[in-house]
Amino acid sequence: MREDLCSQLLPAGRATLRRGVAVAMVVGLLSAGRASEAQAPSAAAPAPAAPPLVIGLGQPLSPADIDRYAITVFPNGRNLPPGRGSVEQGARLYAMHCAACHGAQGIEGPAARLVGTDGFIGWSDPLRPLRVRKYPLQVLSVGAMWPYATTVFDYVRRGMPMHAPKSLADNEVYGITAHLLHLNGLVAGDALMDKEKLPQVVMPGRDRTVSAWPQER
Amino acid sequence: MGGLATGGVGMAVAQAAQPRPLAARLPDAMTRPGGADLPYGLPAAQEAQVERTLSTAAGFPVWRTPLQHQRGIITPSGLHFAVHHNGVPDIAPERHTLKVHGLVHKPLRFDLERLLRYPMVSRVHFLECAGNSAANALSPTALDQTLGEIAGEVSCSEWTGVPLAYLLNEAGVKDRAQWVVAEGADGGSHSRSLPLKALLEHGMVALYQNGERLRPSQGYPMRLFMPGWEGNVNVKWLHRLEVTDAPAYTKDESGLYTQVLADGRIERFAFHMEVKSVITHPSGQQRLPEPHGFCEIAGLAWSGRGRITRVDVSVDGGRTWAAAQLHGPVLDRAFTRFTLPWQWNGRKADLMSRATDEHGRTQPLRSEWKRRYAMHSFNHYNAVQAWRVQADGRVENVYA
């Protein structure tokens, strides 16, 4: 029983060690690692990193599976798919799929504010008290706060529209992204977005960004 | 039974002397066999009011823990808070896999059966939404609500799972690797970027909560768990870890889970939840009973950076403070229970608690917290919570 345990946990080749030595090695491996690290009053020191103990039960992930699941788009444009969409196409799609929740102009809600400044809704807005009370998160705006336009594409493609996420074609996502950027005054009305142009759009949120990691205030 | 019909002095005396059966003078429950139990137990029917409260004011459902009923450091799993941006997915565990790829030497997938064979650790940790107590941060006047409604986006459980280091080491991260983008298998494919170094030190793929497999609303069959970090990075329904050299600036690290500072800059990647405490008894909308007199003030304190070392309590609006008693176990990044005996004299009193952690970090007053952030910021609110006990015993949320 003990020997079975040892031969499973020890790296190949070690299983031939004499029984007593092998047991000691297993105990040593475990007690050195996080697996048995008690949640004891061990002062402020961070927990030690796990040892390079490889269990080895993971199975190879095929390139086809990576392609199938890896949908994250990065600020430099990495992983943006082929295709393109215009502001005009996006406006039609927005009215059909997005306006009911985000409002025709992207500011009315009830869902997150997509356009304009962040902060409290303007005093001149006749519906201000209603909006602030009912939809407090409308103090945030995608256009003002998000640092990279690639994130607009990434999130619309993975999560929108809320009732049918991932139902839009890549060209449609490019179009809706272009429309939202235009509503924010960041691209022209005849703009066309694709994987080359989208990462070049400069968002106001980028220069306002300060990272709390790794520096801590 | 026999004496009644025949009568007679002798019989009457005997009858009076014969004690009545116990059932005549003891509570009903002691006079009959009990009812059947259930395969999966439930709270007493009489405690049905102890429930999470649902708020949709943010535009998505927020289920808050009724902390005003919690005594002890573990939140029952069914009362654990939950914030759902895309609902609760129905995941078939036998088809769910965790995939590790990106800047690794060997891209790997782990099905649940195999993952369950890895070495596991168990840790008691709180979990708090970055937006907990947002109403206290945003509302110009203190809302008259219960503690759960005000600050119930925090709970504490024992989490058991596989240290992420085993999985990342097995895949072999490349030298350039700095970040990991974690993604859930929900409708919105929720994703967050996390620093690799921190994940290797503290990250866990949690499979069990309070001894049972995760509940669907907590990420069944698996979630990422980072002790002390804002709830949103603890990706539920975890299915993919992409090792990268830079963050992806996902939706939530672009807007909702960032903070606008007082000078207009936007703070991102502020992962730690700061030191915080709340008095649970008495708290908002409770009423101190008659007669006036002894009342044990009780509460919970926690810090995303380590252990709680002291909690000070004031009953006079912060003019004087007394050290509360901390009740063990006092664990790293976990709820810590505190109490302070109090004689209420029946007059208006403002109760406050202020926690300090092992790094000397202590809670700010609301005015101090507000000075750091823009007026419309609400994440990572950890200011001192104050309760006003009115002369009639009613307890209300007030700003200190």
Short mmCIF file of C-alpha atoms in Angstrom, two decimals, chain B:
data_model
loop_
_atom_site.label_atom_id
_atom_site.label_comp_id
_atom_site.label_asym_id
_atom_site.label_seq_id
_atom_site.Cartn_x
_atom_site.Cartn_y
_atom_site.Cartn_z
CA MET B 1 -59.47 5.89 34.80
CA GLY B 2 -61.21 3.50 37.19
CA GLY B 3 -61.77 5.98 40.06
CA LEU B 4 -64.10 8.35 38.27
CA ALA B 5 -67.16 6.13 38.02
CA THR B 6 -67.16 4.53 41.47
CA GLY B 7 -66.38 7.59 43.58
CA GLY B 8 -66.02 7.38 47.37
CA VAL B 9 -63.71 9.17 49.77
CA GLY B 10 -60.99 6.59 49.63
CA MET B 11 -60.91 6.56 45.90
CA ALA B 12 -60.85 10.37 45.70
CA VAL B 13 -57.79 10.54 47.95
CA ALA B 14 -56.03 7.94 45.91
CA GLN B 15 -56.87 9.78 42.73
CA ALA B 16 -55.52 13.08 44.01
CA ALA B 17 -52.31 11.44 45.14
CA GLN B 18 -51.77 9.76 41.79
CA PRO B 19 -49.53 12.07 39.74
CA ARG B 20 -50.78 13.07 36.36
CA PRO B 21 -48.79 11.60 33.47
CA LEU B 22 -45.79 13.70 32.38
CA ALA B 23 -47.45 14.43 29.08
CA ALA B 24 -50.00 16.61 30.85
CA ARG B 25 -47.44 19.11 32.03
CA LEU B 26 -44.61 18.98 29.49
CA PRO B 27 -44.40 20.64 26.06
CA ASP B 28 -46.08 18.84 23.17
CA ALA B 29 -42.79 18.08 21.45
CA MET B 30 -41.79 15.96 24.45
CA THR B 31 -44.93 13.85 24.32
CA ARG B 32 -44.81 12.38 20.85
CA PRO B 33 -42.34 10.78 18.52
CA GLY B 34 -40.46 13.25 16.38
CA GLY B 35 -40.85 13.69 12.65
CA ALA B 36 -38.70 12.28 9.90
CA ASP B 37 -35.40 13.86 8.84
CA LEU B 38 -34.44 14.81 5.28
CA PRO B 39 -31.73 13.48 2.97
CA TYR B 40 -30.30 17.00 2.78
CA GLY B 41 -31.05 19.00 5.90
CA LEU B 42 -32.68 22.42 5.95
CA PRO B 43 -32.76 25.27 8.46
CA ALA B 44 -35.66 25.37 10.91
CA ALA B 45 -38.89 26.45 9.26
CA GLN B 46 -39.09 29.19 11.89
CA GLU B 47 -35.82 30.68 10.57
CA ALA B 48 -37.18 31.12 7.06
CA GLN B 49 -36.56 34.86 7.23
CA VAL B 50 -32.80 34.24 7.21
CA GLU B 51 -32.32 34.54 3.48
CA ARG B 52 -30.14 36.34 1.04
CA THR B 53 -31.61 39.59 -0.25
CA LEU B 54 -31.76 40.26 -3.98
CA SER B 55 -30.98 43.62 -5.49
CA THR B 56 -31.15 44.40 -9.19
CA ALA B 57 -30.42 48.11 -8.86
CA ALA B 58 -27.05 47.65 -10.54
CA GLY B 59 -28.68 46.12 -13.64
CA PHE B 60 -27.63 42.57 -12.73
CA PRO B 61 -28.65 40.36 -9.80
CA VAL B 62 -26.76 40.80 -6.54
CA TRP B 63 -27.57 38.30 -3.78
CA ARG B 64 -26.39 39.53 -0.40
CA THR B 65 -25.54 37.54 2.72
CA PRO B 66 -27.75 38.38 5.75
CA LEU B 67 -24.74 39.14 7.96
CA GLN B 68 -27.05 40.52 10.63
CA HIS B 69 -28.04 36.93 11.38
CA GLN B 70 -24.57 35.39 11.20
CA ARG B 71 -22.84 34.37 14.44
CA GLY B 72 -19.50 32.73 13.75
CA ILE B 73 -16.99 33.01 10.96
CA ILE B 74 -18.41 30.52 8.44
CA THR B 75 -21.23 31.63 6.16
CA PRO B 76 -23.61 28.77 5.33
CA SER B 77 -23.06 27.88 1.68
CA GLY B 78 -26.66 28.64 0.74
CA LEU B 79 -26.28 32.15 2.16
CA HIS B 80 -23.00 32.95 0.40
CA PHE B 81 -23.28 36.16 -1.59
CA ALA B 82 -23.34 35.99 -5.38
CA VAL B 83 -23.14 38.57 -8.15
CA HIS B 84 -24.19 37.30 -11.56
CA HIS B 85 -23.32 39.23 -14.69
CA ASN B 86 -24.53 36.49 -17.01
CA GLY B 87 -26.66 34.17 -14.89
CA VAL B 88 -25.83 30.73 -13.52
CA PRO B 89 -24.84 28.28 -16.27
CA ASP B 90 -25.90 24.64 -16.23
CA ILE B 91 -22.63 22.77 -16.71
CA ALA B 92 -22.28 19.02 -17.23
CA PRO B 93 -19.29 18.16 -15.02
CA GLU B 94 -18.26 15.12 -17.06
CA ARG B 95 -17.75 17.31 -20.12
CA HIS B 96 -16.10 20.23 -18.31
CA THR B 97 -12.34 20.63 -18.61
CA LEU B 98 -9.78 23.13 -17.39
CA LYS B 99 -7.47 24.15 -20.22
CA VAL B 100 -4.00 25.67 -19.71
CA HIS B 101 -2.28 27.19 -22.74
CA GLY B 102 -0.49 30.27 -24.02
CA LEU B 103 3.11 30.80 -22.90
CA VAL B 104 3.59 27.24 -21.68
CA HIS B 105 5.79 24.43 -22.95
CA LYS B 106 2.99 21.84 -22.86
CA PRO B 107 -0.62 23.02 -23.29
CA LEU B 108 -2.75 20.80 -21.07
CA ARG B 109 -6.34 19.99 -20.26
CA PHE B 110 -7.57 18.60 -16.97
CA ASP B 111 -10.90 16.87 -16.76
CA LEU B 112 -12.67 16.87 -13.43
CA GLU B 113 -11.96 13.24 -12.67
CA ARG B 114 -8.22 13.80 -13.02
CA LEU B 115 -8.23 17.13 -11.22
CA LEU B 116 -9.87 15.51 -8.21
CA ARG B 117 -6.79 13.26 -7.88
CA TYR B 118 -4.38 16.18 -7.34
CA PRO B 119 -3.15 17.16 -3.87
CA MET B 120 -5.65 19.55 -2.29
CA VAL B 121 -5.43 22.25 0.37
CA SER B 122 -8.21 23.62 2.57
CA ARG B 123 -8.33 27.27 3.61
CA VAL B 124 -10.85 29.38 5.44
CA HIS B 125 -11.12 32.68 3.58
CA PHE B 126 -13.58 35.48 3.16
CA LEU B 127 -14.70 36.50 -0.33
CA GLU B 128 -15.88 40.06 -0.92
CA CYS B 129 -17.23 41.82 -3.98
CA ALA B 130 -15.22 44.89 -4.96
CA GLY B 131 -18.51 46.79 -4.92
CA ASN B 132 -19.58 45.76 -1.43
CA SER B 133 -21.07 48.72 0.52
CA ALA B 134 -21.34 50.72 -2.72
CA ALA B 135 -24.48 52.45 -1.48
CA ASN B 136 -22.57 53.85 1.51
CA ALA B 137 -19.91 55.11 -0.89
CA LEU B 138 -22.33 56.68 -3.38
CA SER B 139 -25.48 57.75 -1.57
CA PRO B 140 -25.35 61.32 -0.22
CA THR B 141 -27.51 60.25 2.71
CA ALA B 142 -27.18 57.00 4.63
CA LEU B 143 -29.81 54.53 3.47
CA ASP B 144 -31.95 52.96 6.19
CA GLN B 145 -31.28 49.30 5.40
CA THR B 146 -30.20 46.10 7.08
CA LEU B 147 -26.53 45.19 7.36
CA GLY B 148 -27.00 42.49 4.73
CA GLU B 149 -28.51 44.97 2.30
CA ILE B 150 -25.74 47.50 2.94
CA ALA B 151 -22.66 45.28 3.18
CA GLY B 152 -23.69 41.69 2.49
CA GLU B 153 -21.50 41.16 -0.56
CA VAL B 154 -18.99 39.40 1.67
CA SER B 155 -19.05 35.87 3.07
CA CYS B 156 -16.56 33.40 4.52
CA SER B 157 -16.14 29.71 3.75
CA GLU B 158 -13.68 26.87 3.91
CA TRP B 159 -12.47 26.37 0.33
CA THR B 160 -10.77 23.15 -0.73
CA GLY B 161 -9.03 22.61 -4.01
CA VAL B 162 -5.87 22.14 -6.02
CA PRO B 163 -3.06 24.73 -5.78
CA LEU B 164 -2.70 26.29 -9.22
CA ALA B 165 1.06 25.84 -9.02
CA TYR B 166 0.67 22.12 -9.67
CA LEU B 167 -1.16 22.75 -12.92
CA LEU B 168 0.98 25.65 -14.12
CA ASN B 169 4.22 23.84 -13.28
CA GLU B 170 3.03 20.76 -15.12
CA ALA B 171 2.34 22.84 -18.22
CA GLY B 172 5.70 24.57 -17.75
CA VAL B 173 5.39 28.36 -17.96
CA LYS B 174 7.85 30.08 -20.27
CA ASP B 175 10.28 32.74 -19.07
CA ARG B 176 8.35 35.58 -20.71
CA ALA B 177 5.14 34.69 -18.88
CA GLN B 178 3.84 37.41 -16.53
CA TRP B 179 0.05 37.21 -16.49
CA VAL B 180 -2.72 34.64 -16.77
CA VAL B 181 -6.10 35.37 -18.30
CA ALA B 182 -8.68 33.23 -16.47
CA GLU B 183 -12.00 32.55 -18.18
CA GLY B 184 -15.30 31.01 -17.09
CA ALA B 185 -17.58 28.72 -19.10
CA ASP B 186 -20.65 30.93 -18.59
CA GLY B 187 -22.67 32.76 -21.23
CA GLY B 188 -20.54 35.88 -21.02
CA SER B 189 -17.24 33.95 -20.78
CA HIS B 190 -16.29 36.11 -17.82
CA SER B 191 -12.56 36.75 -17.83
CA ARG B 192 -9.94 38.52 -15.75
CA SER B 193 -6.17 38.97 -16.04
CA LEU B 194 -4.14 38.02 -12.98
CA PRO B 195 -0.41 38.25 -12.21
CA LEU B 196 1.27 34.86 -12.66
CA LYS B 197 3.53 35.26 -9.63
CA ALA B 198 0.59 35.75 -7.28
CA LEU B 199 -1.32 32.84 -8.81
CA LEU B 200 1.67 30.55 -8.30
CA GLU B 201 1.90 31.59 -4.65
CA HIS B 202 -1.73 31.72 -3.58
CA GLY B 203 -4.03 30.57 -6.39
CA MET B 204 -6.31 27.58 -6.02
CA VAL B 205 -8.75 25.78 -8.27
CA ALA B 206 -11.52 25.45 -5.68
CA LEU B 207 -13.66 22.33 -5.96
CA TYR B 208 -15.27 22.20 -2.51
CA GLN B 209 -16.93 24.82 -0.33
CA ASN B 210 -17.59 23.99 3.33
CA GLY B 211 -16.97 20.32 2.68
CA GLU B 212 -19.29 19.83 -0.27
CA ARG B 213 -18.81 20.38 -3.96
CA LEU B 214 -19.24 23.96 -5.12
CA ARG B 215 -22.79 25.12 -5.58
CA PRO B 216 -23.80 26.20 -9.08
CA SER B 217 -23.98 29.86 -8.10
CA GLN B 218 -20.41 29.61 -6.75
CA GLY B 219 -18.95 28.14 -9.92
CA TYR B 220 -19.74 24.42 -10.02
CA PRO B 221 -17.78 22.41 -10.89
CA MET B 222 -14.73 24.63 -10.30
CA ARG B 223 -13.71 28.20 -9.67
CA LEU B 224 -10.52 30.17 -9.32
CA PHE B 225 -9.85 31.29 -5.76
CA MET B 226 -7.43 34.05 -4.80
CA PRO B 227 -7.52 34.70 -1.06
CA GLY B 228 -8.20 38.30 -0.11
CA TRP B 229 -8.68 39.52 -3.68
CA GLU B 230 -11.81 41.18 -5.02
CA GLY B 231 -14.59 38.72 -5.76
CA ASN B 232 -14.69 39.39 -9.50
CA VAL B 233 -11.24 37.83 -10.13
CA ASN B 234 -12.31 34.56 -8.48
CA VAL B 235 -13.59 33.33 -11.83
CA LYS B 236 -16.50 30.92 -11.47
CA TRP B 237 -17.07 27.95 -13.81
CA LEU B 238 -13.36 28.21 -14.61
CA HIS B 239 -12.46 26.47 -17.86
CA ARG B 240 -9.45 28.22 -19.35
CA LEU B 241 -6.15 29.73 -18.22
CA GLU B 242 -4.20 31.55 -20.93
CA VAL B 243 -0.65 32.35 -19.84
CA THR B 244 0.50 35.65 -21.36
CA ASP B 245 3.09 38.39 -21.10
CA ALA B 246 0.55 41.17 -20.49
CA PRO B 247 -3.00 41.67 -19.21
CA ALA B 248 -5.86 41.46 -21.69
CA TYR B 249 -7.73 44.50 -20.27
CA THR B 250 -10.93 42.50 -20.22
CA LYS B 251 -14.34 44.17 -19.88
CA ASP B 252 -14.33 44.17 -16.09
CA GLU B 253 -10.76 45.41 -15.71
CA SER B 254 -11.59 48.18 -18.18
CA GLY B 255 -14.64 49.66 -16.44
CA LEU B 256 -16.81 48.21 -13.72
CA TYR B 257 -14.03 46.83 -11.54
CA THR B 258 -11.78 49.88 -11.67
CA GLN B 259 -11.80 52.98 -9.49
CA VAL B 260 -11.68 56.61 -10.56
CA LEU B 261 -9.35 58.45 -8.17
CA ALA B 262 -9.95 61.96 -6.90
CA ASP B 263 -7.60 63.37 -9.56
CA GLY B 264 -9.49 61.64 -12.40
CA ARG B 265 -7.01 58.85 -13.04
CA ILE B 266 -8.47 55.36 -13.30
CA GLU B 267 -6.94 52.81 -10.97
CA ARG B 268 -6.82 49.28 -12.37
CA PHE B 269 -5.68 45.93 -10.98
CA ALA B 270 -6.26 46.89 -7.33
CA PHE B 271 -6.79 43.29 -6.32
CA HIS B 272 -6.68 43.31 -2.53
CA MET B 273 -9.78 43.93 -0.46
CA GLU B 274 -8.75 46.18 2.40
CA VAL B 275 -9.23 45.82 6.15
CA LYS B 276 -12.88 46.19 7.15
CA SER B 277 -15.35 45.36 9.92
CA VAL B 278 -19.05 45.55 10.67
CA ILE B 279 -21.03 45.30 13.88
CA THR B 280 -23.60 42.60 13.16
CA HIS B 281 -25.43 42.85 16.49
CA PRO B 282 -26.98 45.34 16.84
CA SER B 283 -27.23 46.57 13.26
CA GLY B 284 -29.49 48.34 10.78
CA GLN B 285 -33.25 47.96 11.30
CA GLN B 286 -32.81 45.77 14.37
CA ARG B 287 -34.39 46.97 17.61
CA LEU B 288 -32.84 46.62 21.04
CA PRO B 289 -35.39 44.88 23.25
CA GLU B 290 -36.73 45.94 26.61
CA PRO B 291 -35.54 46.06 29.28
CA HIS B 292 -32.57 48.32 28.65
CA GLY B 293 -29.31 47.08 30.03
CA PHE B 294 -26.81 44.49 28.95
CA CYS B 295 -26.21 44.11 25.23
CA GLU B 296 -23.27 42.26 23.74
CA ILE B 297 -21.95 44.13 20.73
CA ALA B 298 -20.79 41.52 18.21
CA GLY B 299 -19.34 41.73 14.75
CA LEU B 300 -17.03 40.46 12.03
CA ALA B 301 -13.71 41.83 10.78
CA TRP B 302 -11.51 40.84 7.85
CA SER B 303 -8.58 41.99 5.73
CA GLY B 304 -7.49 40.91 2.27
CA ARG B 305 -3.86 41.33 3.32
CA GLY B 306 -3.61 39.13 6.40
CA ARG B 307 -4.85 38.58 9.92
CA ILE B 308 -6.92 40.93 12.03
CA THR B 309 -4.92 42.08 15.03
CA ARG B 310 -7.41 44.38 16.76
CA VAL B 311 -10.88 45.81 16.52
CA ASP B 312 -11.79 48.98 18.37
CA VAL B 313 -15.40 49.75 19.15
CA SER B 314 -16.97 53.08 20.00
CA VAL B 315 -20.42 53.63 21.47
CA ASP B 316 -20.19 57.42 21.43
CA GLY B 317 -19.70 58.20 17.75
CA GLY B 318 -15.92 57.85 17.79
CA ARG B 319 -15.04 60.06 20.75
CA THR B 320 -13.76 57.11 22.78
CA TRP B 321 -12.80 53.62 21.70
CA ALA B 322 -12.42 50.29 23.50
CA ALA B 323 -10.61 47.21 22.27
CA ALA B 324 -13.05 44.43 21.47
CA GLN B 325 -12.29 40.82 22.29
CA LEU B 326 -11.21 38.80 19.24
CA HIS B 327 -12.55 35.26 19.17
CA GLY B 328 -10.43 32.51 17.69
CA PRO B 329 -9.59 31.16 15.33
CA VAL B 330 -8.04 34.37 13.98
CA LEU B 331 -7.13 33.27 10.48
CA ASP B 332 -5.29 34.83 7.57
CA ARG B 333 -7.72 36.64 5.22
CA ALA B 334 -10.77 35.25 7.00
CA PHE B 335 -13.68 36.57 9.04
CA THR B 336 -12.67 37.18 12.65
CA ARG B 337 -15.43 37.46 15.23
CA PHE B 338 -15.28 40.21 17.85
CA THR B 339 -17.44 41.15 20.84
CA LEU B 340 -17.65 43.86 23.44
CA PRO B 341 -20.00 43.87 26.44
CA TRP B 342 -22.11 47.04 26.64
CA GLN B 343 -24.63 48.45 29.09
CA TRP B 344 -27.14 50.44 27.08
CA ASN B 345 -28.61 53.24 29.15
CA GLY B 346 -31.58 53.78 26.86
CA ARG B 347 -30.23 56.95 25.29
CA LYS B 348 -29.25 57.57 21.68
CA ALA B 349 -25.87 55.99 20.92
CA ASP B 350 -23.66 55.83 17.81
CA LEU B 351 -21.86 52.50 17.52
CA MET B 352 -18.78 52.07 15.34
CA SER B 353 -16.12 49.41 14.76
CA ARG B 354 -12.64 49.96 13.37
CA ALA B 355 -10.42 47.00 12.48
CA THR B 356 -6.63 46.87 12.13
CA ASP B 357 -4.69 44.09 10.40
CA GLU B 358 -1.24 42.63 11.00
CA HIS B 359 0.30 45.12 8.59
CA GLY B 360 -0.97 48.04 10.67
CA ARG B 361 -3.57 48.97 8.08
CA THR B 362 -6.72 50.34 9.64
CA GLN B 363 -10.12 51.44 8.39
CA PRO B 364 -10.61 55.05 7.33
CA LEU B 365 -13.62 57.17 8.19
CA ARG B 366 -16.06 57.67 5.32
CA SER B 367 -14.85 61.25 4.80
CA GLU B 368 -11.25 60.04 4.55
CA TRP B 369 -12.20 57.31 2.07
CA LYS B 370 -14.20 59.76 -0.07
CA ARG B 371 -11.21 62.11 -0.33
CA ARG B 372 -9.15 59.45 -2.16
CA TYR B 373 -11.71 58.75 -4.88
CA ALA B 374 -13.86 60.60 -7.38
CA MET B 375 -17.40 61.32 -6.24
CA HIS B 376 -18.82 58.53 -8.38
CA SER B 377 -16.38 55.81 -7.27
CA PHE B 378 -17.68 52.98 -5.15
CA ASN B 379 -15.35 49.97 -5.37
CA HIS B 380 -13.15 48.86 -2.46
CA TYR B 381 -15.15 50.86 0.08
CA ASN B 382 -13.87 49.93 3.54
CA ALA B 383 -14.75 52.92 5.70
CA VAL B 384 -15.94 52.58 9.31
CA GLN B 385 -19.60 51.51 9.49
CA ALA B 386 -21.67 53.38 12.06
CA TRP B 387 -25.05 52.46 13.51
CA ARG B 388 -27.27 54.86 15.47
CA VAL B 389 -29.25 53.31 18.29
CA GLN B 390 -32.26 55.56 18.82
CA ALA B 391 -33.79 56.08 22.25
CA ASP B 392 -36.60 53.71 21.30
CA GLY B 393 -34.04 51.00 20.53
CA ARG B 394 -34.30 51.19 16.75
CA VAL B 395 -30.95 50.88 14.93
CA GLU B 396 -30.20 52.87 11.76
CA ASN B 397 -27.36 53.24 9.28
CA VAL B 398 -25.56 56.57 9.70
CA TYR B 399 -22.38 58.09 8.31
CA ALA B 400 -19.54 58.50 10.79
#
